[in-house]
GROMACS .gro file of C-alpha atoms in nm:
model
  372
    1UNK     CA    1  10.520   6.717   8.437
    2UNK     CA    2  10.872   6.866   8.417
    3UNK     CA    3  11.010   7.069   8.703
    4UNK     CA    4  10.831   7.447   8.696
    5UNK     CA    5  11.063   7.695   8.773
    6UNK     CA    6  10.978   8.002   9.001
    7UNK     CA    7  11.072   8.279   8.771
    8UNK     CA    8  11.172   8.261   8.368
    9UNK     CA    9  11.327   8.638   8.291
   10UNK     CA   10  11.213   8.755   7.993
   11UNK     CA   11  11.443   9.017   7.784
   12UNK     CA   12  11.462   9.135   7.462
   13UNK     CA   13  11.616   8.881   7.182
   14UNK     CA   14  11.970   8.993   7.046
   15UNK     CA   15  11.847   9.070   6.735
   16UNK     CA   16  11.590   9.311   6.891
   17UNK     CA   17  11.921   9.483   6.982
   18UNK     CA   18  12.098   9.540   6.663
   19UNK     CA   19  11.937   9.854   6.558
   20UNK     CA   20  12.042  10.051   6.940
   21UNK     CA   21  12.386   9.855   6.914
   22UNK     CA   22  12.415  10.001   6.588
   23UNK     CA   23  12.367  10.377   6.708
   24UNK     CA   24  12.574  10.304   7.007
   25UNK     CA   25  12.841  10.236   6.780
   26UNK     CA   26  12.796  10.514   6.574
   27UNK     CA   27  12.795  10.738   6.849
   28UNK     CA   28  13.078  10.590   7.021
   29UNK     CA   29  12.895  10.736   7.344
   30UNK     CA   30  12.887  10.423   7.592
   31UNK     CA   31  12.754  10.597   7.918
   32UNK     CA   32  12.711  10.944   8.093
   33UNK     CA   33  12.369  11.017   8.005
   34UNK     CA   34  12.398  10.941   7.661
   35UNK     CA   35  12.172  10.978   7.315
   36UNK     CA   36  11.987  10.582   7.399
   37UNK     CA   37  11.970  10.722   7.766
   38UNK     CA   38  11.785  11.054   7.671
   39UNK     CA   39  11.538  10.866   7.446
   40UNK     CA   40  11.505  10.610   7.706
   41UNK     CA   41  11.395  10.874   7.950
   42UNK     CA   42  11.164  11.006   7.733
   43UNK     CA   43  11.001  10.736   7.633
   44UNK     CA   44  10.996  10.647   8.038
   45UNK     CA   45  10.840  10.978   8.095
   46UNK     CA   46  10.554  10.943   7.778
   47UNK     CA   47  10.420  10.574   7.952
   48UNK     CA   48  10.454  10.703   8.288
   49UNK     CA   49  10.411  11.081   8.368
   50UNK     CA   50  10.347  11.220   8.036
   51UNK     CA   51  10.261  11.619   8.151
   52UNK     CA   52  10.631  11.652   8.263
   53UNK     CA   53  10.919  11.714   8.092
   54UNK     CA   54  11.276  11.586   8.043
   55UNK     CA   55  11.393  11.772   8.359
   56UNK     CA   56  11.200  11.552   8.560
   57UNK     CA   57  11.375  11.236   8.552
   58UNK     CA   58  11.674  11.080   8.569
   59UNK     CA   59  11.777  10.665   8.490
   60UNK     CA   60  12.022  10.548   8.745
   61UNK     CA   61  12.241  10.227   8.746
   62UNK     CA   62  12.023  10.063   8.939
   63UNK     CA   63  11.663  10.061   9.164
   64UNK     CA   64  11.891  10.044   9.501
   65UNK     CA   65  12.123  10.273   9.389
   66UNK     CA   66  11.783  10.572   9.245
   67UNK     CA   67  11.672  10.501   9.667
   68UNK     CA   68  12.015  10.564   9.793
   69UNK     CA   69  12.003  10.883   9.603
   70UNK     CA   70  11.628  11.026   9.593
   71UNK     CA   71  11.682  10.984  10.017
   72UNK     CA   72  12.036  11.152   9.994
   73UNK     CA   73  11.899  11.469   9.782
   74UNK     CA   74  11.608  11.517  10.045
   75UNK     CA   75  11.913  11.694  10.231
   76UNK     CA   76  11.792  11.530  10.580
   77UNK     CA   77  11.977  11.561  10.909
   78UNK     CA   78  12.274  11.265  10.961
   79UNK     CA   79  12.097  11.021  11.148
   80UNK     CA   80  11.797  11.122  11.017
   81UNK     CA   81  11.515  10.817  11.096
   82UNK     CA   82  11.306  10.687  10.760
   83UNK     CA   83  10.981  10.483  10.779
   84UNK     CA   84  10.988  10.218  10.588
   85UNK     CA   85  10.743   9.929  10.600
   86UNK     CA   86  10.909   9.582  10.752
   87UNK     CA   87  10.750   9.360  10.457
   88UNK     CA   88  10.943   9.438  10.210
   89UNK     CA   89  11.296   9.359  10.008
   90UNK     CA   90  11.612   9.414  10.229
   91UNK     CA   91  11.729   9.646  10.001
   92UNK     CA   92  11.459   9.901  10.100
   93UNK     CA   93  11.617   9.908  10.494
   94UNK     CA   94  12.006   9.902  10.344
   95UNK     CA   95  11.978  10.193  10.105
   96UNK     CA   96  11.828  10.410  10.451
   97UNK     CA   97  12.163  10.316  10.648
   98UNK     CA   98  12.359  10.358  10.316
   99UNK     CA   99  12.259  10.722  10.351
  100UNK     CA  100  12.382  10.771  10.709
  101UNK     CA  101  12.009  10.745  10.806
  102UNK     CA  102  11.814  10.507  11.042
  103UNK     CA  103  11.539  10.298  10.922
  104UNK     CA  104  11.193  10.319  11.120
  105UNK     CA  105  11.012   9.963  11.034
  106UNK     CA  106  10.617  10.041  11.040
  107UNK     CA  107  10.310   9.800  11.024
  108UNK     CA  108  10.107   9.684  10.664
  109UNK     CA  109   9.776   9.655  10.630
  110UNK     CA  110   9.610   9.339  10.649
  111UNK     CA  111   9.458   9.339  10.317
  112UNK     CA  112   9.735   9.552  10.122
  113UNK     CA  113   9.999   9.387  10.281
  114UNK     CA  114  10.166   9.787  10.229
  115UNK     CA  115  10.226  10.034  10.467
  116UNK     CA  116   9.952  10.336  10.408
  117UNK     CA  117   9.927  10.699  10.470
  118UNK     CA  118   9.706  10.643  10.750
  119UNK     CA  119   9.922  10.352  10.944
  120UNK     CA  120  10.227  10.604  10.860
  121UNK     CA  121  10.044  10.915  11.044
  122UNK     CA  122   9.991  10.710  11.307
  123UNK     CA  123  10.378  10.592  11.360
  124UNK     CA  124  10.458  10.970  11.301
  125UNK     CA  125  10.248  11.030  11.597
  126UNK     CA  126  10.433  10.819  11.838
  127UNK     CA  127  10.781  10.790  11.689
  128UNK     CA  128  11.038  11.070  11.550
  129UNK     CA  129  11.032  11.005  11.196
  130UNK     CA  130  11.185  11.242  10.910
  131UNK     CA  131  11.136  11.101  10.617
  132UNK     CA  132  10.866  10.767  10.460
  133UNK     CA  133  10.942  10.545  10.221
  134UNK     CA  134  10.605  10.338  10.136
  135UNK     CA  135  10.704  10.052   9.865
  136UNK     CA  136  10.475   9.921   9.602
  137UNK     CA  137  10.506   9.586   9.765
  138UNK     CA  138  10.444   9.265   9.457
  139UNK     CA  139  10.358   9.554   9.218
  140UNK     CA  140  10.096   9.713   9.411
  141UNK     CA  141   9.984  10.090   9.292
  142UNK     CA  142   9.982  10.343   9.599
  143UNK     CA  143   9.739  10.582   9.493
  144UNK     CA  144   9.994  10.859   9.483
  145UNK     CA  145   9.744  11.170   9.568
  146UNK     CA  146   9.725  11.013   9.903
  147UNK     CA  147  10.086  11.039   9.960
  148UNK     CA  148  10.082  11.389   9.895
  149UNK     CA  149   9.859  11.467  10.101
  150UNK     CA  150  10.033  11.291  10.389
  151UNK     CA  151  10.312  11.457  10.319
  152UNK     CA  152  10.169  11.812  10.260
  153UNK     CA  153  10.002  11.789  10.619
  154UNK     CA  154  10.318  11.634  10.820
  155UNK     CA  155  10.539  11.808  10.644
  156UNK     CA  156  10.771  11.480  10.597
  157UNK     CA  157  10.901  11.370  10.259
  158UNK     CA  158  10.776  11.114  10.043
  159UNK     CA  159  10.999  10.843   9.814
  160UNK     CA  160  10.800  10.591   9.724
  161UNK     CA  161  11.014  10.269   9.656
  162UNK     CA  162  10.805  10.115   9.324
  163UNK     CA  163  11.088   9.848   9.251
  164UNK     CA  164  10.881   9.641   9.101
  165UNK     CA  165  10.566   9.832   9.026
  166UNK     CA  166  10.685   9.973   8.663
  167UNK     CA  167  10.348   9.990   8.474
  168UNK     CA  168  10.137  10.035   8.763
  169UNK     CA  169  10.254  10.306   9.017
  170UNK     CA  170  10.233  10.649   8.942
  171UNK     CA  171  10.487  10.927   9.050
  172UNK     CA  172  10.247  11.212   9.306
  173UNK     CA  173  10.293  11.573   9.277
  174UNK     CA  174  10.476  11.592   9.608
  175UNK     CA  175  10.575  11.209   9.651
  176UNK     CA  176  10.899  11.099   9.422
  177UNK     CA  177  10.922  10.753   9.239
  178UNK     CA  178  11.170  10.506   9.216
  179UNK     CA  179  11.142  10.240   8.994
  180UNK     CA  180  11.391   9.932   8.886
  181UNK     CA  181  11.462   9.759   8.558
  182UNK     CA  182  11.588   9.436   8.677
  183UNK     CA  183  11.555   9.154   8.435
  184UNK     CA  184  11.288   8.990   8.676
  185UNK     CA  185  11.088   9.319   8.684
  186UNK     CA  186  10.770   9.326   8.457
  187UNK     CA  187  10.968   9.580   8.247
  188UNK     CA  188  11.328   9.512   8.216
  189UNK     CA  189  11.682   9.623   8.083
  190UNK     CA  190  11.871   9.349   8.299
  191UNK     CA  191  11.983   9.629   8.504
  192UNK     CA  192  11.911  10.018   8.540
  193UNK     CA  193  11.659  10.219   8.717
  194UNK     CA  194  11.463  10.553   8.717
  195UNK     CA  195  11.376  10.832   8.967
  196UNK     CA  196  11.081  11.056   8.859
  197UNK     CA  197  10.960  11.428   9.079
  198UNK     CA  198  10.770  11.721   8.995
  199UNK     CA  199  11.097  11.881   9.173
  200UNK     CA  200  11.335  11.979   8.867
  201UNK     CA  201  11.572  12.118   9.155
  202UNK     CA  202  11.574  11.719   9.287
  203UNK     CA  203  11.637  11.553   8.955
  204UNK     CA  204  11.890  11.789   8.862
  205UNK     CA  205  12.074  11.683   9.261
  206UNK     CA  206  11.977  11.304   9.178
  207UNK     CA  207  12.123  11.377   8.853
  208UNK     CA  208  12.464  11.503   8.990
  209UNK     CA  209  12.468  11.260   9.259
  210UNK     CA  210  12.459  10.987   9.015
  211UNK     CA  211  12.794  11.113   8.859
  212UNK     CA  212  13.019  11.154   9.154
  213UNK     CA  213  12.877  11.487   9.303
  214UNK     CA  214  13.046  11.675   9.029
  215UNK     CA  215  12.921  12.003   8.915
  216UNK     CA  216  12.919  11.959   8.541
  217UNK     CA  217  12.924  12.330   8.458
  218UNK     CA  218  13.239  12.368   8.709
  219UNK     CA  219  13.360  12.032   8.699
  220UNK     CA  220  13.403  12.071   9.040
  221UNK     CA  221  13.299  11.850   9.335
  222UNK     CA  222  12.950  11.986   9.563
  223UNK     CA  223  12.841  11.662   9.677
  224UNK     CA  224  12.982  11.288   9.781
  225UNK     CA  225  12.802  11.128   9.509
  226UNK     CA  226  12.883  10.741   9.362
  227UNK     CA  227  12.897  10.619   9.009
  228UNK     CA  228  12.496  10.560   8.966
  229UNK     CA  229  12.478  10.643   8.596
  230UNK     CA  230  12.294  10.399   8.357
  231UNK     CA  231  12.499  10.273   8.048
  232UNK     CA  232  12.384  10.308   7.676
  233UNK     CA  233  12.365   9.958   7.682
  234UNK     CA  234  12.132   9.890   7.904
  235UNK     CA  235  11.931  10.183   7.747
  236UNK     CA  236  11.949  10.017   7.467
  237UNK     CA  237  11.767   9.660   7.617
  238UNK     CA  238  11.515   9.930   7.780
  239UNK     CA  239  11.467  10.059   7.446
  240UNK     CA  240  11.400   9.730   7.337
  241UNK     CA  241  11.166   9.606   7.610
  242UNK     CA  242  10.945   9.934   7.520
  243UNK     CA  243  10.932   9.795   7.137
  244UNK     CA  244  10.716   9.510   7.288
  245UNK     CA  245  10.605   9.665   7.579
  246UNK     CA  246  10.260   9.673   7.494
  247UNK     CA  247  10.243   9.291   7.417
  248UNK     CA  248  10.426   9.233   7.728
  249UNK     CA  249  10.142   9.409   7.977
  250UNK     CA  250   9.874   9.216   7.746
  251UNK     CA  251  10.106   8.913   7.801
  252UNK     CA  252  10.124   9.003   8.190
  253UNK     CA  253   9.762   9.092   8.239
  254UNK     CA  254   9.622   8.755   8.064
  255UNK     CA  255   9.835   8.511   8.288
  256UNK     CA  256   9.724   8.664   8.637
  257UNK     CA  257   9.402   8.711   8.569
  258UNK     CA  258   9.393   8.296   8.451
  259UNK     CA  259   9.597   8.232   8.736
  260UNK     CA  260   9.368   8.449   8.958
  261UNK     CA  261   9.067   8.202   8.848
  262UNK     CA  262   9.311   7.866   8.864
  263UNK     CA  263   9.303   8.006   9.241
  264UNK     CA  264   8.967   8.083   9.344
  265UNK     CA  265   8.868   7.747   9.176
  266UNK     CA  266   9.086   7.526   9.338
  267UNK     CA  267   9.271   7.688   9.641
  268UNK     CA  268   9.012   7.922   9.847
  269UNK     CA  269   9.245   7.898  10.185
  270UNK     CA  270   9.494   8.141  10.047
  271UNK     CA  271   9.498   8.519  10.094
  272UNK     CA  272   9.557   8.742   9.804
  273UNK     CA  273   9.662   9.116   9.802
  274UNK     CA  274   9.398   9.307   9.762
  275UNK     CA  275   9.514   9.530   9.449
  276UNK     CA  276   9.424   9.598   9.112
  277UNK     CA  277   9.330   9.261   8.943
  278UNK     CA  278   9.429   9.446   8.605
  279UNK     CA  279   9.781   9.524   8.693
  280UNK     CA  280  10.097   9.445   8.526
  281UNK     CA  281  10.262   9.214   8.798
  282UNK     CA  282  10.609   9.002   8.819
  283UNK     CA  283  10.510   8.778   9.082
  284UNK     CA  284  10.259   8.556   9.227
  285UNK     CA  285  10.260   8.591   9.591
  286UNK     CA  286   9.982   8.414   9.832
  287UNK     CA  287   9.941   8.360  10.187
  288UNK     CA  288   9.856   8.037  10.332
  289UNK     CA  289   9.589   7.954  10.611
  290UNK     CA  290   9.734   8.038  10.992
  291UNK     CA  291   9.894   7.754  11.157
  292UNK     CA  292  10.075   7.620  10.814
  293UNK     CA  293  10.407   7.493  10.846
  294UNK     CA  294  10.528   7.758  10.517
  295UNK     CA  295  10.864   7.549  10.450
  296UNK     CA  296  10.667   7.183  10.485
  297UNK     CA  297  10.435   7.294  10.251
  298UNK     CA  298  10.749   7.456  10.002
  299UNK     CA  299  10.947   7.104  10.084
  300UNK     CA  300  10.628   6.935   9.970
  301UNK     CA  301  10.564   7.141   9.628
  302UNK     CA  302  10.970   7.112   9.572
  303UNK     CA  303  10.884   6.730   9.556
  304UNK     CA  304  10.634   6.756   9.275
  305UNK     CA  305  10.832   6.975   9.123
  306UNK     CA  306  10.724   7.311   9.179
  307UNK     CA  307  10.965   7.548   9.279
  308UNK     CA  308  10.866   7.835   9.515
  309UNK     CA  309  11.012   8.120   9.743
  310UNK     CA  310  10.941   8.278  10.064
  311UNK     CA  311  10.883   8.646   9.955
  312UNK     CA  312  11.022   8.896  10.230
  313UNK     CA  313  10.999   8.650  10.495
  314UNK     CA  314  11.105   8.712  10.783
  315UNK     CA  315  11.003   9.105  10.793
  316UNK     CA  316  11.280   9.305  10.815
  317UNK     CA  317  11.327   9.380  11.166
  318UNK     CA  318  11.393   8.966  11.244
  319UNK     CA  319  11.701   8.995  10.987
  320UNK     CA  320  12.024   8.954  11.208
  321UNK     CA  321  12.185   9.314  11.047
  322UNK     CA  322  11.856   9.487  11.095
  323UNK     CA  323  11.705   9.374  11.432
  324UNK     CA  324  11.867   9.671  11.650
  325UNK     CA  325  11.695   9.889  11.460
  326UNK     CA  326  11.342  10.084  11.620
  327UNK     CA  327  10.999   9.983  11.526
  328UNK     CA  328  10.653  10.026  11.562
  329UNK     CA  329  10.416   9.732  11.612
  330UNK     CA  330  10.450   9.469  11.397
  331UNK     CA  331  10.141   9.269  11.428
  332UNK     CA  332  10.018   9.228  11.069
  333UNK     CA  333  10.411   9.252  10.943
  334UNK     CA  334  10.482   8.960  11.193
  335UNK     CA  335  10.165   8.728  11.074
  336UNK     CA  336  10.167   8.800  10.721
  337UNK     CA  337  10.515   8.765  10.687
  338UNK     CA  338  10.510   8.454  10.864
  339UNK     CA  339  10.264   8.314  10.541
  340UNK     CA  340  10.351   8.430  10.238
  341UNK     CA  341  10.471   8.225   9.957
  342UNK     CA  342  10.568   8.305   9.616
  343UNK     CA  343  10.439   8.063   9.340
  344UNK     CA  344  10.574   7.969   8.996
  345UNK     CA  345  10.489   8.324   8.745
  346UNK     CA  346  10.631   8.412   8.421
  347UNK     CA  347  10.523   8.448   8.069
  348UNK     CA  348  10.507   8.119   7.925
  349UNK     CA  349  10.306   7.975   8.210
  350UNK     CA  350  10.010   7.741   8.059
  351UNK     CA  351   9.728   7.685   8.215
  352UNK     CA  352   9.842   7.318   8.278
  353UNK     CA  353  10.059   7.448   8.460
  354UNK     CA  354   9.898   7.708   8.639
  355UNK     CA  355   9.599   7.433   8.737
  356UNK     CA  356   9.902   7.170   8.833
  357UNK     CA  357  10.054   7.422   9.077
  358UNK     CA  358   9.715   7.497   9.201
  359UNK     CA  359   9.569   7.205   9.282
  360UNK     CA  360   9.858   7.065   9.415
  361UNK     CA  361   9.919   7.346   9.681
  362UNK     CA  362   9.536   7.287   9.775
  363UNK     CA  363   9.598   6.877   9.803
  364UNK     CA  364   9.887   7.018  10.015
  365UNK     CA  365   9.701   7.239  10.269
  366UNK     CA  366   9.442   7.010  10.262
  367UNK     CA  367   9.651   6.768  10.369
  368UNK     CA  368   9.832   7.012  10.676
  369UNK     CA  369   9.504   7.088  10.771
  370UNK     CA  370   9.388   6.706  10.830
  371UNK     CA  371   9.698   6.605  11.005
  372UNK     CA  372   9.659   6.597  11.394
   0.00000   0.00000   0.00000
């Protein structure tokens, strides 16, 4: 079987394109929040949150770049401290000290593999914390209700980092949304990114933040913003992915739930998140059985040609830029962290494939298992 790679992006075709090049072109309006970009919002706002209006949401150049921003227009203290939970993607930690700010890294739950309202209140308790920043860790949906009420009853802020949980997680009443359109999201425009709040007053901050800081009614500076604006042209590929978005989350939903079976049949050591079985997802993570050497068993698959990745591993608070940073306990961070390993998923996958990877990960464990 040829070599099966770990991720296959898939983006619109070019001539998908043509009809959005052609208006760009027209309008000779290449970025600043542009014609594409305002039907790309709304179109973002009709799948997602569709009970709010345009003044609700903003695209920005990028996922990292919405965080930096959403945390900056919260208006916290310098040196404020944001929990954050330390299984997750670096940029999650970097946009917090981006801000001036200092990351908090909290616990996940064992069966989540997120950081919940609950395990937050309970950090809260016992460290100073002014702001959270749950993330929809491998596409999983926080139920967003929860997070407002957490928030209404500490009184502490709420962005909720959803990366790579476009399709799934929901934006709360109280608890912002941040979501990216990275070309190996579920949902992509190669690049660009999204920030969604019931707060007009936010979006309208994220908004200026996103273009410098400037005022546009003054053209005057009132804030040290950055250049965080999405072009037309990637508007124009997120335009594009929501032609076929429909087939896409079909697409999606079909290959987990076969891979889903391919893994109960054949590999029963592994963990799985516990999350939504119909969700749209980008990735395939599993953990292995305690005790598993993680990069034998990824040398191992490498050699029959399976390609893998060690999702978020180690949590963030082992990375050398990150370790001085405070904590809470890490016990279910530390061991879960320590096992997880992303398998082979993209549309395209057969279930050859799928059944190959499978039940050669099982011979695999199997095999680490037996050995004395």
């Amino acid at each position: 079987m040829n070599r099966i790679p770990l991720l296959v992006p898939r983006m619109p075709l070019a001539d998908t394109l043509v009809p959005y090049l052609r208006q760009i072109d027209q309008n000779r309006w290449y970025t600043n929040f542009g014609p594409l970009n305002t039907e790309f919002e709304r179109r973002l706002l009709q799948d997602t949150a569709p009970t709010l209006g345009p003044d609700n949401i903003t695209t920005v150049a990028n996922c990292t770049v919405g965080l930096e921003l959403a945390l900056q227009a919260l208006d916290l203290r310098p040196g404020a401290r944001v929990m954050l939970p330390a299984i997750t993607f670096v940029a999650t930690a970097t946009s917090v000290i981006r801000c001036g700010f200092v990351p908090v890294f909290a616990d996940i739950d064992a069966s989540s593999w997120v950081l919940t309202p609950a395990i937050a209140r309970t950090v809260a308790d016992r460290l100073k914390v002014d702001a959270v920043m749950p993330v929809s860790t491998f596409g999983f949906a926080h139920a967003p209700n929860e997070w407002d009420e957490f928030s209404r009853q500490t009184g502490l802020p709420v962005v909720i980092d959803a990366a790579g949980a476009y399709g799934n997680q929901l934006p709360g009443e109280v608890a912002d949304v941040v979501y990216s359109f990275h070309a190996t999201k579920s949902f992509g425009a190669a690049e660009g990114g999204a920030v969604i709040s019931h707060d007009v007053q936010r979006i309208k901050r994220i908004r200026q933040l996103a273009n410098f800081g400037i005022d546009a009614s003054t053209g005057l500076l009132v804030g040290h913003g950055t250049n965080g604006k999405m072009s037309e042209y990637h508007c124009a590929l997120g335009l594009a992915s929501f032609d076929e978005w429909a087939d896409t989350q079909r697409t999606r939903r079909d290959l987990h739930a076969r891979y889903l079976t391919a893994l109960r049949t054949h590999v029963g050591e592994v963990e799985l998140q516990a999350k939504d079985p119909d969700g749209v997802y980008p990735l395939m993570p599993v953990a292995l059985p305690a005790g598993i050497d993680v990069q034998a068993v990824r040398a191992q698959l490498s050699d029959a040609g399976i390609e893998t990745r060690r999702w978020y591993a180690p949590g963030l608070d082992a990375h050398p830029a990150l370790r001085d940073y405070p904590s809470s306990d890490l016990e279910v961070s530390t061991d879960i962290g320590s096992r997880i390993l992303g398998l082979p998923f993209f549309i395209g996958l057969s279930d050859e494939q799928i059944a190959y990877i499978c039940t050669t990960l099982a011979t695999v464990i199997r095999d680490k298992q037996a050995a004395p």
